[in-house]
mmCIF file of C-alpha atoms in Angstrom:
data_model
loop_
_atom_site.group_PDB
_atom_site.id
_atom_site.type_symbol
_atom_site.label_atom_id
_atom_site.label_comp_id
_atom_site.label_asym_id
_atom_site.label_seq_id
_atom_site.Cartn_x
_atom_site.Cartn_y
_atom_site.Cartn_z
ATOM 1 C CA ASP A 1 -2.903 33.788 -64.983
ATOM 2 C CA VAL A 2 0.376 35.432 -65.729
ATOM 3 C CA LYS A 3 0.017 39.086 -66.637
ATOM 4 C CA VAL A 4 2.621 41.031 -68.334
ATOM 5 C CA THR A 5 1.600 44.687 -68.797
ATOM 6 C CA GLN A 6 3.272 47.183 -71.059
ATOM 7 C CA SER A 7 2.350 50.739 -70.144
ATOM 8 C CA SER A 8 1.599 52.029 -73.634
ATOM 9 C CA ARG A 9 0.183 50.329 -76.779
ATOM 10 C CA TYR A 10 1.199 53.225 -79.081
ATOM 11 C CA LEU A 11 3.855 55.876 -78.714
ATOM 12 C CA VAL A 12 5.007 58.632 -81.037
ATOM 13 C CA LYS A 13 8.259 60.351 -80.302
ATOM 14 C CA ARG A 14 10.672 62.715 -82.131
ATOM 15 C CA THR A 15 14.225 62.024 -83.116
ATOM 16 C CA GLY A 16 16.582 62.735 -80.285
ATOM 17 C CA GLU A 17 14.038 62.302 -77.444
ATOM 18 C CA LYS A 18 14.793 60.056 -74.502
ATOM 19 C CA VAL A 19 12.124 57.331 -74.427
ATOM 20 C CA PHE A 20 11.091 55.038 -71.658
ATOM 21 C CA LEU A 21 9.106 51.783 -72.260
ATOM 22 C CA GLU A 22 7.780 50.219 -69.108
ATOM 23 C CA CYS A 23 6.910 46.623 -68.453
ATOM 24 C CA VAL A 24 5.363 45.135 -65.298
ATOM 25 C CA GLN A 25 4.672 41.449 -64.433
ATOM 26 C CA ASP A 26 2.577 40.230 -61.579
ATOM 27 C CA MET A 27 3.882 36.648 -61.143
ATOM 28 C CA ASP A 28 7.109 37.231 -59.129
ATOM 29 C CA HIS A 29 9.175 36.122 -62.165
ATOM 30 C CA GLU A 30 12.918 36.350 -61.900
ATOM 31 C CA ASN A 31 13.604 36.767 -65.649
ATOM 32 C CA MET A 32 12.460 39.584 -67.837
ATOM 33 C CA PHE A 33 13.210 40.262 -71.490
ATOM 34 C CA TRP A 34 12.899 42.992 -74.161
ATOM 35 C CA TYR A 35 12.478 42.180 -77.839
ATOM 36 C CA ARG A 36 11.785 44.204 -80.965
ATOM 37 C CA GLN A 37 9.627 42.854 -83.736
ATOM 38 C CA ASP A 38 10.092 43.916 -87.315
ATOM 39 C CA PRO A 39 8.490 42.599 -90.481
ATOM 40 C CA GLY A 40 10.646 39.996 -92.150
ATOM 41 C CA LEU A 41 13.096 39.849 -89.175
ATOM 42 C CA GLY A 42 10.911 38.245 -86.505
ATOM 43 C CA LEU A 43 11.745 38.908 -82.851
ATOM 44 C CA ARG A 44 15.204 39.968 -81.827
ATOM 45 C CA LEU A 45 16.392 40.023 -78.252
ATOM 46 C CA ILE A 46 17.609 43.403 -77.030
ATOM 47 C CA TYR A 47 18.320 42.833 -73.333
ATOM 48 C CA PHE A 48 17.298 40.542 -70.629
ATOM 49 C CA SER A 49 17.581 40.470 -66.745
ATOM 50 C CA TYR A 50 17.673 37.515 -64.492
ATOM 51 C CA ASP A 51 17.460 39.427 -61.211
ATOM 52 C CA VAL A 52 17.041 42.894 -59.782
ATOM 53 C CA LYS A 53 19.849 45.223 -60.991
ATOM 54 C CA MET A 54 21.216 42.450 -63.237
ATOM 55 C CA LYS A 55 21.137 42.645 -67.000
ATOM 56 C CA GLU A 56 22.602 40.918 -70.011
ATOM 57 C CA LYS A 57 22.972 42.026 -73.578
ATOM 58 C CA GLY A 58 20.927 40.284 -76.196
ATOM 59 C CA ASP A 59 21.592 40.187 -79.848
ATOM 60 C CA ILE A 60 20.875 43.880 -80.723
ATOM 61 C CA PRO A 61 21.637 46.091 -77.567
ATOM 62 C CA GLU A 62 23.121 49.080 -79.486
ATOM 63 C CA GLY A 63 21.174 52.259 -78.884
ATOM 64 C CA TYR A 64 19.244 50.819 -75.849
ATOM 65 C CA SER A 65 19.748 50.452 -72.156
ATOM 66 C CA VAL A 66 17.645 48.917 -69.435
ATOM 67 C CA SER A 67 16.819 49.284 -65.845
ATOM 68 C CA ARG A 68 15.575 46.750 -63.309
ATOM 69 C CA GLU A 69 15.262 48.409 -59.886
ATOM 70 C CA LYS A 70 12.384 46.253 -58.756
ATOM 71 C CA LYS A 71 11.653 42.606 -59.489
ATOM 72 C CA GLU A 72 8.307 43.286 -61.129
ATOM 73 C CA ARG A 73 9.433 46.130 -63.383
ATOM 74 C CA PHE A 74 11.790 46.207 -66.379
ATOM 75 C CA SER A 75 12.300 49.352 -68.340
ATOM 76 C CA LEU A 76 13.768 49.791 -71.807
ATOM 77 C CA ILE A 77 15.431 53.195 -72.446
ATOM 78 C CA LEU A 78 16.223 54.766 -75.784
ATOM 79 C CA GLU A 79 18.708 57.457 -74.812
ATOM 80 C CA SER A 80 18.336 59.392 -78.042
ATOM 81 C CA ALA A 81 15.630 57.932 -80.228
ATOM 82 C CA SER A 82 16.295 57.511 -83.966
ATOM 83 C CA THR A 83 13.990 56.736 -86.839
ATOM 84 C CA ASN A 84 15.469 53.230 -87.190
ATOM 85 C CA GLN A 85 14.174 52.432 -83.777
ATOM 86 C CA THR A 86 10.642 52.643 -84.970
ATOM 87 C CA SER A 87 9.284 49.168 -84.243
ATOM 88 C CA MET A 88 7.077 46.998 -82.187
ATOM 89 C CA TYR A 89 8.685 46.324 -78.783
ATOM 90 C CA LEU A 90 7.635 43.186 -76.791
ATOM 91 C CA CYS A 91 8.364 42.489 -73.107
ATOM 92 C CA ALA A 92 8.351 39.017 -71.664
ATOM 93 C CA SER A 93 8.939 37.338 -68.299
ATOM 94 C CA SER A 94 9.655 33.844 -67.030
ATOM 95 C CA LEU A 95 10.494 32.012 -63.856
ATOM 96 C CA GLY A 96 14.202 31.649 -63.043
ATOM 97 C CA LEU A 97 16.894 29.234 -62.164
ATOM 98 C CA ALA A 98 14.939 27.433 -59.414
ATOM 99 C CA VAL A 99 12.418 26.124 -61.946
ATOM 100 C CA PRO A 100 13.686 23.229 -64.117
ATOM 101 C CA PHE A 101 14.174 24.135 -67.691
ATOM 102 C CA PRO A 102 12.084 24.170 -69.762
ATOM 103 C CA LYS A 103 9.110 24.766 -67.483
ATOM 104 C CA ASN A 104 10.030 28.389 -67.264
ATOM 105 C CA ILE A 105 7.953 29.485 -70.250
ATOM 106 C CA GLN A 106 8.226 33.085 -71.413
ATOM 107 C CA TYR A 107 5.002 35.051 -71.154
ATOM 108 C CA PHE A 108 4.619 38.131 -73.377
ATOM 109 C CA GLY A 109 2.960 41.479 -73.099
ATOM 110 C CA ALA A 110 0.764 42.933 -75.806
ATOM 111 C CA GLY A 111 3.529 45.103 -77.183
ATOM 112 C CA THR A 112 4.246 48.786 -77.663
ATOM 113 C CA ARG A 113 4.327 50.122 -81.114
ATOM 114 C CA LEU A 114 6.784 53.010 -81.190
ATOM 115 C CA SER A 115 7.050 55.415 -84.029
ATOM 116 C CA VAL A 116 10.089 57.850 -84.120
ATOM 117 C CA LEU A 117 9.532 60.782 -86.396
ATOM 118 C CA GLY B 1 25.224 30.748 -83.715
ATOM 119 C CA ASP B 2 21.798 29.362 -83.517
ATOM 120 C CA SER B 3 19.358 30.028 -86.302
ATOM 121 C CA VAL B 4 15.868 29.161 -87.424
ATOM 122 C CA THR B 5 14.506 28.861 -90.941
ATOM 123 C CA GLN B 6 10.783 29.089 -91.080
ATOM 124 C CA MET B 7 8.536 28.826 -94.133
ATOM 125 C CA GLU B 8 7.843 32.191 -95.537
ATOM 126 C CA GLY B 9 4.355 33.531 -95.745
ATOM 127 C CA PRO B 10 1.888 34.746 -96.082
ATOM 128 C CA VAL B 11 -0.158 31.607 -96.250
ATOM 129 C CA THR B 12 -3.773 31.695 -97.275
ATOM 130 C CA LEU B 13 -6.074 28.837 -96.788
ATOM 131 C CA SER B 14 -9.746 28.027 -97.014
ATOM 132 C CA GLU B 15 -11.499 26.895 -93.880
ATOM 133 C CA GLU B 16 -11.039 23.201 -93.074
ATOM 134 C CA ALA B 17 -7.888 22.961 -95.185
ATOM 135 C CA PHE B 18 -4.745 21.122 -93.949
ATOM 136 C CA LEU B 19 -1.922 23.318 -92.665
ATOM 137 C CA THR B 20 1.803 22.756 -92.561
ATOM 138 C CA ILE B 21 4.320 25.367 -91.518
ATOM 139 C CA ASN B 22 7.832 24.124 -91.921
ATOM 140 C CA CYS B 23 10.587 24.953 -89.377
ATOM 141 C CA THR B 24 14.197 23.791 -89.304
ATOM 142 C CA TYR B 25 16.900 24.919 -86.887
ATOM 143 C CA THR B 26 20.585 24.815 -86.241
ATOM 144 C CA ALA B 27 21.545 24.876 -82.638
ATOM 145 C CA THR B 28 24.226 23.690 -80.317
ATOM 146 C CA GLY B 29 23.214 20.857 -78.048
ATOM 147 C CA TYR B 30 19.653 19.574 -78.094
ATOM 148 C CA PRO B 31 17.343 22.482 -77.418
ATOM 149 C CA SER B 32 13.718 22.553 -76.493
ATOM 150 C CA LEU B 33 11.405 23.689 -79.248
ATOM 151 C CA PHE B 34 8.449 25.992 -79.055
ATOM 152 C CA TRP B 35 5.777 27.371 -81.377
ATOM 153 C CA TYR B 36 4.384 30.815 -80.409
ATOM 154 C CA VAL B 37 1.268 32.386 -81.962
ATOM 155 C CA GLN B 38 0.447 36.057 -82.267
ATOM 156 C CA TYR B 39 -3.141 36.971 -82.935
ATOM 157 C CA PRO B 40 -3.880 40.365 -84.481
ATOM 158 C CA GLY B 41 -3.204 43.206 -82.000
ATOM 159 C CA GLU B 42 -1.869 40.976 -79.258
ATOM 160 C CA GLY B 43 1.425 39.757 -77.865
ATOM 161 C CA LEU B 44 2.870 36.226 -78.384
ATOM 162 C CA GLN B 45 1.300 33.224 -76.718
ATOM 163 C CA LEU B 46 2.883 29.860 -76.293
ATOM 164 C CA LEU B 47 1.025 27.377 -78.654
ATOM 165 C CA LEU B 48 2.982 24.116 -77.945
ATOM 166 C CA LYS B 49 6.359 22.781 -77.039
ATOM 167 C CA ALA B 50 8.608 19.687 -77.193
ATOM 168 C CA THR B 51 11.522 19.075 -74.897
ATOM 169 C CA LYS B 52 13.292 16.096 -76.443
ATOM 170 C CA ALA B 53 13.649 14.040 -79.540
ATOM 171 C CA ASP B 54 10.491 12.434 -80.840
ATOM 172 C CA ASP B 55 8.352 14.411 -78.471
ATOM 173 C CA LYS B 56 5.068 15.618 -79.930
ATOM 174 C CA GLY B 57 3.645 18.878 -78.708
ATOM 175 C CA SER B 58 -0.079 19.502 -79.195
ATOM 176 C CA ASN B 59 -2.620 22.139 -78.476
ATOM 177 C CA LYS B 60 -5.912 23.505 -79.939
ATOM 178 C CA GLY B 61 -5.649 20.902 -82.768
ATOM 179 C CA PHE B 62 -2.133 21.894 -83.675
ATOM 180 C CA GLU B 63 0.703 19.405 -83.517
ATOM 181 C CA ALA B 64 4.491 19.414 -84.012
ATOM 182 C CA THR B 65 7.031 16.598 -83.615
ATOM 183 C CA TYR B 66 10.620 17.176 -82.575
ATOM 184 C CA ARG B 67 12.705 15.511 -85.236
ATOM 185 C CA LYS B 68 16.292 15.393 -84.078
ATOM 186 C CA GLU B 69 17.548 13.672 -87.190
ATOM 187 C CA THR B 70 16.209 16.328 -89.525
ATOM 188 C CA THR B 71 16.436 19.172 -86.945
ATOM 189 C CA SER B 72 12.876 20.062 -87.812
ATOM 190 C CA PHE B 73 9.722 20.977 -85.822
ATOM 191 C CA HIS B 74 7.010 21.458 -88.461
ATOM 192 C CA LEU B 75 3.609 22.718 -87.349
ATOM 193 C CA GLU B 76 0.540 20.997 -88.571
ATOM 194 C CA LYS B 77 -3.262 21.198 -88.175
ATOM 195 C CA GLY B 78 -5.758 18.974 -89.937
ATOM 196 C CA SER B 79 -8.538 21.458 -90.359
ATOM 197 C CA VAL B 80 -7.983 25.136 -89.955
ATOM 198 C CA GLN B 81 -10.533 27.679 -88.816
ATOM 199 C CA VAL B 82 -10.943 31.402 -89.443
ATOM 200 C CA SER B 83 -10.007 31.934 -85.825
ATOM 201 C CA ASP B 84 -6.507 30.419 -86.489
ATOM 202 C CA SER B 85 -5.580 33.507 -88.590
ATOM 203 C CA ALA B 86 -2.499 34.736 -86.962
ATOM 204 C CA VAL B 87 1.298 34.918 -87.133
ATOM 205 C CA TYR B 88 3.104 31.735 -86.118
ATOM 206 C CA PHE B 89 6.722 31.714 -84.756
ATOM 207 C CA CYS B 90 9.037 28.720 -84.391
ATOM 208 C CA ALA B 91 11.516 29.195 -81.479
ATOM 209 C CA PRO B 92 14.244 26.803 -80.397
ATOM 210 C CA ALA B 93 15.365 27.555 -76.796
ATOM 211 C CA ARG B 94 18.886 27.278 -75.349
ATOM 212 C CA ASN B 95 20.203 27.723 -71.921
ATOM 213 C CA SER B 96 21.911 31.087 -71.580
ATOM 214 C CA GLY B 97 24.009 30.098 -68.656
ATOM 215 C CA ALA B 98 22.788 33.187 -66.795
ATOM 216 C CA GLY B 99 19.978 31.642 -64.898
ATOM 217 C CA SER B 100 17.642 31.745 -67.923
ATOM 218 C CA TYR B 101 17.242 30.594 -71.386
ATOM 219 C CA GLN B 102 17.010 32.384 -74.636
ATOM 220 C CA LEU B 103 14.623 31.848 -77.529
ATOM 221 C CA THR B 104 15.739 32.226 -81.131
ATOM 222 C CA PHE B 105 12.708 33.301 -83.188
ATOM 223 C CA GLY B 106 11.985 32.472 -86.741
ATOM 224 C CA LYS B 107 10.751 35.340 -88.948
ATOM 225 C CA GLY B 108 7.166 34.377 -88.482
ATOM 226 C CA THR B 109 4.589 33.002 -90.860
ATOM 227 C CA LYS B 110 1.365 34.893 -91.323
ATOM 228 C CA LEU B 111 -1.629 32.572 -91.806
ATOM 229 C CA SER B 112 -4.965 33.877 -93.222
ATOM 230 C CA VAL B 113 -7.924 31.547 -93.248
ATOM 231 C CA ILE B 114 -10.886 32.571 -95.430
ATOM 232 C CA PRO B 115 -14.434 31.165 -94.981
#
């Protein structure tokens, strides 16, 4: 079974802090994604990565950055956390270009609920 | 850009009732279509998918048919159970051109099934 693990289920941070959200997958997937989930807005893509050290902006990248130094790990970084970044953050991974679309289904982690005070 | 219109919830049904959650989309090209489910306290799981027009995806008693002419992918189940209580997301997929594909999620429909 594919396993996508997010390091924390709940985090509480203060405004202005630098925040790291970590995600690890164990299935050698090329692609990894970060979403945020807010009531009434569904899931919105922040960033995704299709290879080590490669990244692409999603729909709402402002205020976020990402790091992909190793294939299995994809980090979301809030350089200076703000209260409007209080949300549920979901990581996902999928196989890459070598697998015919749409067999490369996205698998999700359990989520990190971040509160910024 | 692509968008998804999903029936707003919350939806409350009695056990064994019939469920329909409507989903329509606008997308360039002919995307693949997915339904994801999120059980309380968990991440999203793929429920079913359809890859071309008239395809019917099915899983766990749920079904959805890819209707190209109406750009719809409505989710149905003939007899819901308490264990089906969850949030359901409709998600068309499109190739991102960067070695991957992107999902566009609907806002989600919360289903509560009461005994």
